[in-house]
Structure formats: structure tokens, C-alpha cells
Coordinates of C-alpha atoms (C1' of nucleotides) in Angstrom, one line a residue:
Chain A
M1 CA 0.0 -0.1 0.2
D2 CA 1.5 3.0 -1.1
K3 CA 1.8 6.5 1.6
Q4 CA -1.3 8.3 0.1
S5 CA -3.3 4.9 -0.1
A6 CA -2.5 4.5 3.9
V7 CA -3.5 8.2 4.7
A8 CA -6.7 7.6 2.8
A9 CA -7.9 4.4 4.6
A10 CA -6.5 5.8 8.4
D11 CA -8.5 8.5 7.6
Q12 CA -11.1 5.9 6.5
G13 CA -11.0 4.2 9.8
A14 CA -11.2 7.4 11.7
G15 CA -14.2 8.4 10.5
L16 CA -15.5 5.8 12.2
F17 CA -15.4 7.4 15.2
W18 CA -15.2 11.0 14.1
R19 CA -18.2 12.7 13.9
K20 CA -19.2 14.5 10.7
G21 CA -22.4 16.8 9.8
P22 CA -23.4 20.7 11.0
W23 CA -21.2 21.6 13.9
T24 CA -23.8 22.2 17.5
P25 CA -23.5 25.6 19.5
Q26 CA -22.0 23.2 21.9
E27 CA -19.1 22.3 19.5
D28 CA -18.6 25.7 18.5
K29 CA -17.8 26.5 22.4
L30 CA -15.6 23.5 22.7
L31 CA -13.2 24.9 19.8
I32 CA -13.8 28.4 20.6
D33 CA -12.1 27.6 24.4
H34 CA -9.9 25.7 23.2
V35 CA -8.1 28.0 21.1
H36 CA -8.6 30.1 23.3
L37 CA -6.1 28.7 25.8
Q38 CA -3.8 26.7 23.5
G39 CA -3.7 28.9 20.1
E40 CA -4.4 28.1 17.0
G41 CA -2.3 24.7 15.3
R42 CA -2.0 21.0 16.6
W43 CA -5.6 20.5 16.0
N44 CA -5.3 16.7 16.0
S45 CA -5.2 17.4 19.3
V46 CA -8.4 19.1 19.8
S47 CA -10.1 15.7 20.1
K48 CA -8.2 14.7 22.8
L49 CA -8.2 17.7 25.0
T50 CA -11.7 18.7 24.5
G51 CA -13.4 15.7 24.3
L52 CA -14.9 17.0 21.1
R53 CA -15.4 13.9 18.1
R54 CA -14.0 16.0 14.9
S55 CA -10.8 15.0 13.7
G56 CA -8.3 17.7 13.2
K57 CA -8.9 18.8 9.7
S58 CA -12.5 19.4 10.2
C59 CA -11.8 22.1 13.7
R60 CA -9.3 23.8 11.5
L61 CA -11.5 24.7 8.9
R62 CA -14.5 25.2 11.1
W63 CA -12.2 27.8 13.1
V64 CA -11.4 28.9 10.2
N65 CA -14.4 29.7 7.9
Y66 CA -16.5 30.2 10.7
L67 CA -15.3 30.4 14.3
R68 CA -12.4 32.9 13.7
P69 CA -13.5 36.3 15.3
D70 CA -11.8 38.4 13.1
L71 CA -13.8 36.8 10.1
K72 CA -16.2 39.5 8.3
R73 CA -19.7 38.5 7.4
G74 CA -21.8 39.3 5.7
K75 CA -22.2 39.6 1.2
I76 CA -19.2 40.1 -0.7
T77 CA -19.1 44.3 -1.7
P78 CA -18.8 45.2 -5.0
E79 CA -15.7 46.1 -4.4
E80 CA -14.7 43.0 -3.3
E81 CA -16.3 41.9 -6.3
L82 CA -13.8 44.0 -8.5
I83 CA -10.9 42.9 -6.6
I84 CA -11.8 38.7 -6.8
L85 CA -12.1 39.3 -10.0
E86 CA -8.8 41.0 -10.7
L87 CA -6.8 38.9 -9.0
H88 CA -8.3 35.7 -10.2
A89 CA -7.6 37.4 -13.6
L90 CA -4.1 37.5 -12.7
W91 CA -3.8 34.4 -10.2
G92 CA -6.7 32.1 -11.0
N93 CA -7.8 29.9 -8.9
R94 CA -5.6 30.4 -5.9
W95 CA -8.6 31.1 -3.5
S96 CA -6.4 31.2 -0.3
T97 CA -4.0 34.0 -1.7
I98 CA -7.1 35.8 -3.3
A99 CA -8.9 35.3 0.6
R100 CA -5.0 37.5 1.9
S101 CA -6.3 40.5 -0.3
L102 CA -9.6 40.6 1.4
P103 CA -9.3 40.6 5.1
G104 CA -12.2 38.8 7.1
R105 CA -13.0 37.0 4.2
T106 CA -12.1 32.8 3.5
D107 CA -10.8 31.1 0.6
N108 CA -14.1 29.1 0.9
E109 CA -16.2 32.0 0.9
I110 CA -14.5 33.3 -2.6
K111 CA -14.8 30.5 -4.1
N112 CA -18.3 29.9 -3.4
Y113 CA -19.0 33.0 -5.0
W114 CA -16.5 33.0 -7.5
R115 CA -18.6 29.7 -8.4
T116 CA -21.6 30.7 -7.8
H117 CA -21.3 34.2 -9.8
F118 CA -18.9 34.0 -12.3
K119 CA -18.5 30.1 -13.4
K120 CA -22.0 29.3 -14.7
S121 CA -21.8 31.8 -17.6
K122 CA -18.4 31.4 -19.3
P123 CA -17.2 33.8 -19.6
A124 CA -18.9 35.5 -18.2
K125 CA -19.2 39.4 -19.4
K126 CA -18.2 41.1 -15.6
V127 CA -15.3 38.3 -15.8
E128 CA -14.2 39.2 -19.6
K129 CA -14.4 43.1 -18.7
A130 CA -11.6 42.3 -16.0
R131 CA -9.7 40.7 -17.2
A132 CA -9.6 42.7 -20.6
R133 CA -8.2 45.6 -17.6
V134 CA -6.2 43.7 -16.2
L135 CA -4.2 42.2 -19.4
K136 CA -4.6 45.7 -21.3
Q137 CA -2.3 47.2 -17.9
Q138 CA -0.1 44.2 -18.3
H139 CA 0.5 45.5 -21.9
M140 CA 0.6 49.3 -21.2
L141 CA 3.7 47.9 -18.5
Q142 CA 5.2 45.8 -20.6
Q143 CA 5.1 48.4 -23.9
E144 CA 6.7 51.0 -20.8
M145 CA 9.9 48.7 -20.0
W146 CA 10.8 48.1 -24.2
Q147 CA 10.0 51.7 -24.3
E148 CA 12.8 52.1 -21.7
E149 CA 14.9 49.9 -23.0
E150 CA 14.8 51.7 -26.5
D151 CA 15.8 55.4 -25.3
D152 CA 17.8 53.3 -23.1
V153 CA 20.0 52.5 -26.2
V154 CA 19.6 55.7 -28.3
R155 CA 21.3 56.9 -25.1
S156 CA 24.3 54.9 -24.6
M157 CA 25.5 55.4 -28.2
M158 CA 25.2 59.0 -27.2
L159 CA 27.5 58.6 -24.1
S160 CA 31.5 58.6 -23.4
Q161 CA 32.7 54.7 -22.7
A162 CA 32.6 55.7 -19.2
E163 CA 28.8 56.9 -19.2
Q164 CA 28.3 53.6 -21.0
V165 CA 29.5 51.7 -17.9
A166 CA 27.5 53.8 -16.0
V167 CA 24.7 53.5 -17.6
A168 CA 25.3 49.5 -17.9
Q169 CA 25.6 48.9 -14.2
D170 CA 21.8 51.3 -14.0
V171 CA 20.7 48.2 -16.4
Q172 CA 22.3 45.7 -14.0
Q173 CA 20.9 46.8 -11.5
E174 CA 17.4 47.3 -12.5
L175 CA 17.4 43.9 -13.8
M176 CA 18.3 42.9 -10.4
A177 CA 15.6 44.7 -8.8
H178 CA 12.6 43.2 -11.1
M179 CA 14.4 39.9 -10.4
L180 CA 13.8 40.6 -6.9
M181 CA 10.3 41.4 -7.5
L182 CA 9.6 38.5 -9.5
Q183 CA 11.0 36.4 -6.6
G184 CA 9.1 38.1 -4.2
A185 CA 6.1 38.1 -6.1
A186 CA 6.6 34.7 -6.7
A187 CA 7.4 34.0 -3.0
A188 CA 4.4 35.7 -2.4
A189 CA 1.8 33.2 -4.5
A190 CA 3.7 30.6 -3.6
A191 CA 3.2 31.0 0.5
G192 CA 0.0 30.7 0.7
S193 CA -0.9 28.0 -2.5
G194 CA 0.3 24.6 -2.9
G195 CA 3.8 25.8 -4.6
G196 CA 4.3 26.7 -8.0
G197 CA 4.9 30.7 -7.4
V198 CA 4.2 33.0 -10.4
C199 CA 3.9 30.2 -12.7
G200 CA 0.5 29.2 -11.4
V201 CA -0.8 31.9 -13.6
R202 CA -0.9 28.6 -16.2
E203 CA -4.3 28.3 -13.3
T204 CA -6.1 31.0 -14.9
A205 CA -6.6 29.1 -18.4
E206 CA -8.8 26.5 -16.2
E207 CA -11.9 28.3 -18.3
E208 CA -10.4 26.9 -21.0
E209 CA -11.2 23.3 -20.7
E210 CA -14.6 24.4 -20.2
G211 CA -15.0 25.9 -23.3
G212 CA -14.0 29.7 -23.0
G213 CA -13.3 30.0 -25.8
A214 CA -12.3 33.7 -25.9
W215 CA -10.1 34.0 -22.5
G216 CA -8.6 30.4 -25.1
S217 CA -6.6 32.8 -27.2
L218 CA -6.3 35.2 -24.4
W219 CA -4.3 33.0 -21.4
N220 CA -2.3 30.6 -23.9
L221 CA 0.2 30.6 -21.7
D222 CA 2.1 27.6 -22.9
D223 CA 5.1 29.6 -23.5
V224 CA 5.3 30.4 -20.3
E225 CA 4.0 26.4 -18.9
G226 CA 6.9 25.3 -21.4
A227 CA 9.5 27.1 -19.9
C228 CA 9.1 26.5 -16.7
G229 CA 8.0 23.1 -16.5
G230 CA 5.5 24.0 -14.2
S231 CA 7.4 24.7 -11.4
C232 CA 8.4 28.3 -11.2
C233 CA 10.3 30.3 -13.6
C234 CA 14.1 30.2 -11.9
G235 CA 16.4 29.3 -15.2
L236 CA 15.0 32.1 -17.3
P237 CA 16.7 35.1 -18.8
V238 CA 15.6 38.1 -16.6
R239 CA 13.7 39.2 -19.3
D240 CA 11.9 35.7 -20.3
Q241 CA 10.8 36.4 -16.4
V242 CA 9.3 39.7 -16.4
L243 CA 7.2 38.7 -19.4
A244 CA 6.5 35.6 -17.5
F245 CA 5.2 37.4 -14.7
Y246 CA 3.0 40.4 -16.9
Chain B
dA1 C1' -50.2 25.3 -3.4
dA2 C1' -46.8 22.9 -6.3
dC3 C1' -42.2 22.5 -9.0
dT4 C1' -38.5 24.2 -11.0
dT5 C1' -34.1 27.3 -10.7
dG6 C1' -30.7 29.8 -9.0
dT7 C1' -28.1 31.3 -4.9
dC8 C1' -25.9 30.6 -0.3
dC9 C1' -22.9 28.2 2.9
dA10 C1' -21.0 25.2 5.2
dA11 C1' -18.7 21.0 5.2
dC12 C1' -16.7 17.0 3.2
dC13 C1' -12.9 14.7 0.2
dG14 C1' -8.5 14.0 -2.1
dC15 C1' -3.8 15.6 -2.6
dT16 C1' -0.1 17.9 -1.7
dA17 C1' 3.3 21.0 1.5
dT18 C1' 5.6 21.6 5.8
dT19 C1' 7.3 20.1 9.7
dC20 C1' 8.6 17.4 13.0
dC21 C1' 10.5 13.2 15.3
Chain C
dG1 C1' 18.0 11.4 5.6
dG2 C1' 13.5 9.5 5.4
dG3 C1' 9.1 8.1 7.2
dA4 C1' 5.1 9.8 9.9
dA5 C1' 2.4 13.5 11.7
dT6 C1' 0.3 17.9 10.8
dA7 C1' -1.4 21.6 7.8
dG8 C1' -2.7 24.0 3.8
dC9 C1' -5.4 24.3 -0.5
dG10 C1' -8.6 23.6 -4.0
dG11 C1' -12.5 21.1 -5.6
dT12 C1' -16.5 18.8 -4.6
dT13 C1' -21.1 18.2 -2.5
dG14 C1' -25.8 18.5 -0.4
dG15 C1' -29.1 21.2 2.4
dA16 C1' -31.3 25.2 3.0
dC17 C1' -33.9 29.0 1.4
dA18 C1' -36.2 32.0 -2.2
dA19 C1' -37.3 33.7 -6.9
dG20 C1' -39.9 32.7 -10.6
dT21 C1' -43.3 29.6 -13.2

DNA sequence: AACTTGTCCAACCGCTATTCC
DNA sequence: GGGAATAGCGGTTGGACAAGT
């Protein structure tokens, strides 16, 4: 039996013991008291310490999605909706990453909202607009960068040798800054998700499989995926990394 | 009034990544 | 270094409820 099967079997066995289904107020209180005393984490010890017949997984989920005091209840506002749309356009189904940009909202909440509002109408007009907006911004940034590069070339042709060395150093520093920015973005993106970093942008192509033809052309990032093998952009030339990012 | 459809929400499942021993 | 335990993520399901037919 492989590792995954063993875990699954263990889960199933435990399933004979663990309670499932909706949480009762009493269970909630036990869990809240436990977190107040012990703090978050060590979820598997909750059942031992409190007598709760809930798996650690279930306890964590209940706390994160429902009991946490900093949760914002109520409907998603138009502003939040816009943020969700734009971040989804950038990051795809990285709900936890998106949720970090919306204080008080959970990944589950955002995921549910997305599925009900945007998943069915494919590709929904709203999504299309948001994505078009993001793409336009990205395009403009790219144009600016290329323009800057052209300016640099023209400038360097008019400079003395010493000045050219200085400009070259500047360019190198800029590239380093870009690399750091990319690494930062990748780390931030990877921090909350199962990994994948910047390249996870490929996930935004999920609509493709659902017949979202319009997105198929817009988000055809095969070259990006191919270059980094689905793991990360490391190893790519800086310019390719920048392009992959934008 | 009965049925259908859509929305919202909570919870579970399978899998992977990370941490611990 | 390797395996087990734990944490976290995204996908999916199912029930409650409201609105529409």
C-alpha cells in the first residue's frame, strides 16, 4: 500500500469515530475555548483535549471558515467583487492567495462566490471586462519597459565610454530589482498556495477546458509553462521572467 | 399550491507541502 | 535522510432558502 492510500485508509478508519455534518453550538464553544487556551494549530490534539469527536481537519476548517473572530460576515461588496475578479484574472483559482487581499474573507467564501456568480456564464461579461482591464495594464507596462530599453540604447549611443559603463551598471541594477520583485511575487504567491509560484498563472486557463474560447487565446501561456516546467520561472532569462510575470 | 431553478453556505474529500521526530 | 504526522489548499457536494413559473 502506498503512502497516499495509507493516509486515505487511516482517514476512513478514523471516520468511524469522527462525527460529521453540521457543527452544534456546544461543539463550537468547545473549539473556541480550546483555541483561546491553546492558540491555533495542533488541530489533531483538539479531540484529545476537549473531547470533541471531530477530526483535526474538521476543527481547523470550522475555525478558519466560521469561528475566527476577525471574519467579516455578510455579502461580498462590489469593491470586493472587483478585487476578486482582478486577482482571479491574475492568479487563477488561488483562492487562499486572493483571500489574503480581502481581510475578513475566507478562501472558501471567495471560492463559493466565484462559482455561483461567474462560473456558470462562461465566459461571463464581468470576468471578461476585468481580465481585459488587467491585460491592458500588463500590456502598457510591457510597452513602457520596452520603450525604456529603446531609450537606453539611444542614450548609450550618445554617451562616452565611462558613461556607458555607468549606464550598464544602472541597467544591471534595474534587472536585479526586477528579479527581486519577481522572486518576491513568486514567494508571496507560493506562500499560501501549494506551490507553483508565478507560473501558477497557468491555472487561469481553467476556463479553456470549459469551452471559454475567448480566454483560450488571451491566456494561452503555453510558452510560460513550457519554459518553467510548471514549477517556477527560475532559470529563465530575466527578460523572459519579466514577460512571464506580466 | 406545487414544482423548478438559482443562490448561498457549510462541510467533506483528495491531494500536496511542510514540519517534526 | 526518511517516514510519519500535521497543515493547508482547491474541488466538490449537499442542504436550506428564496424567487420564479
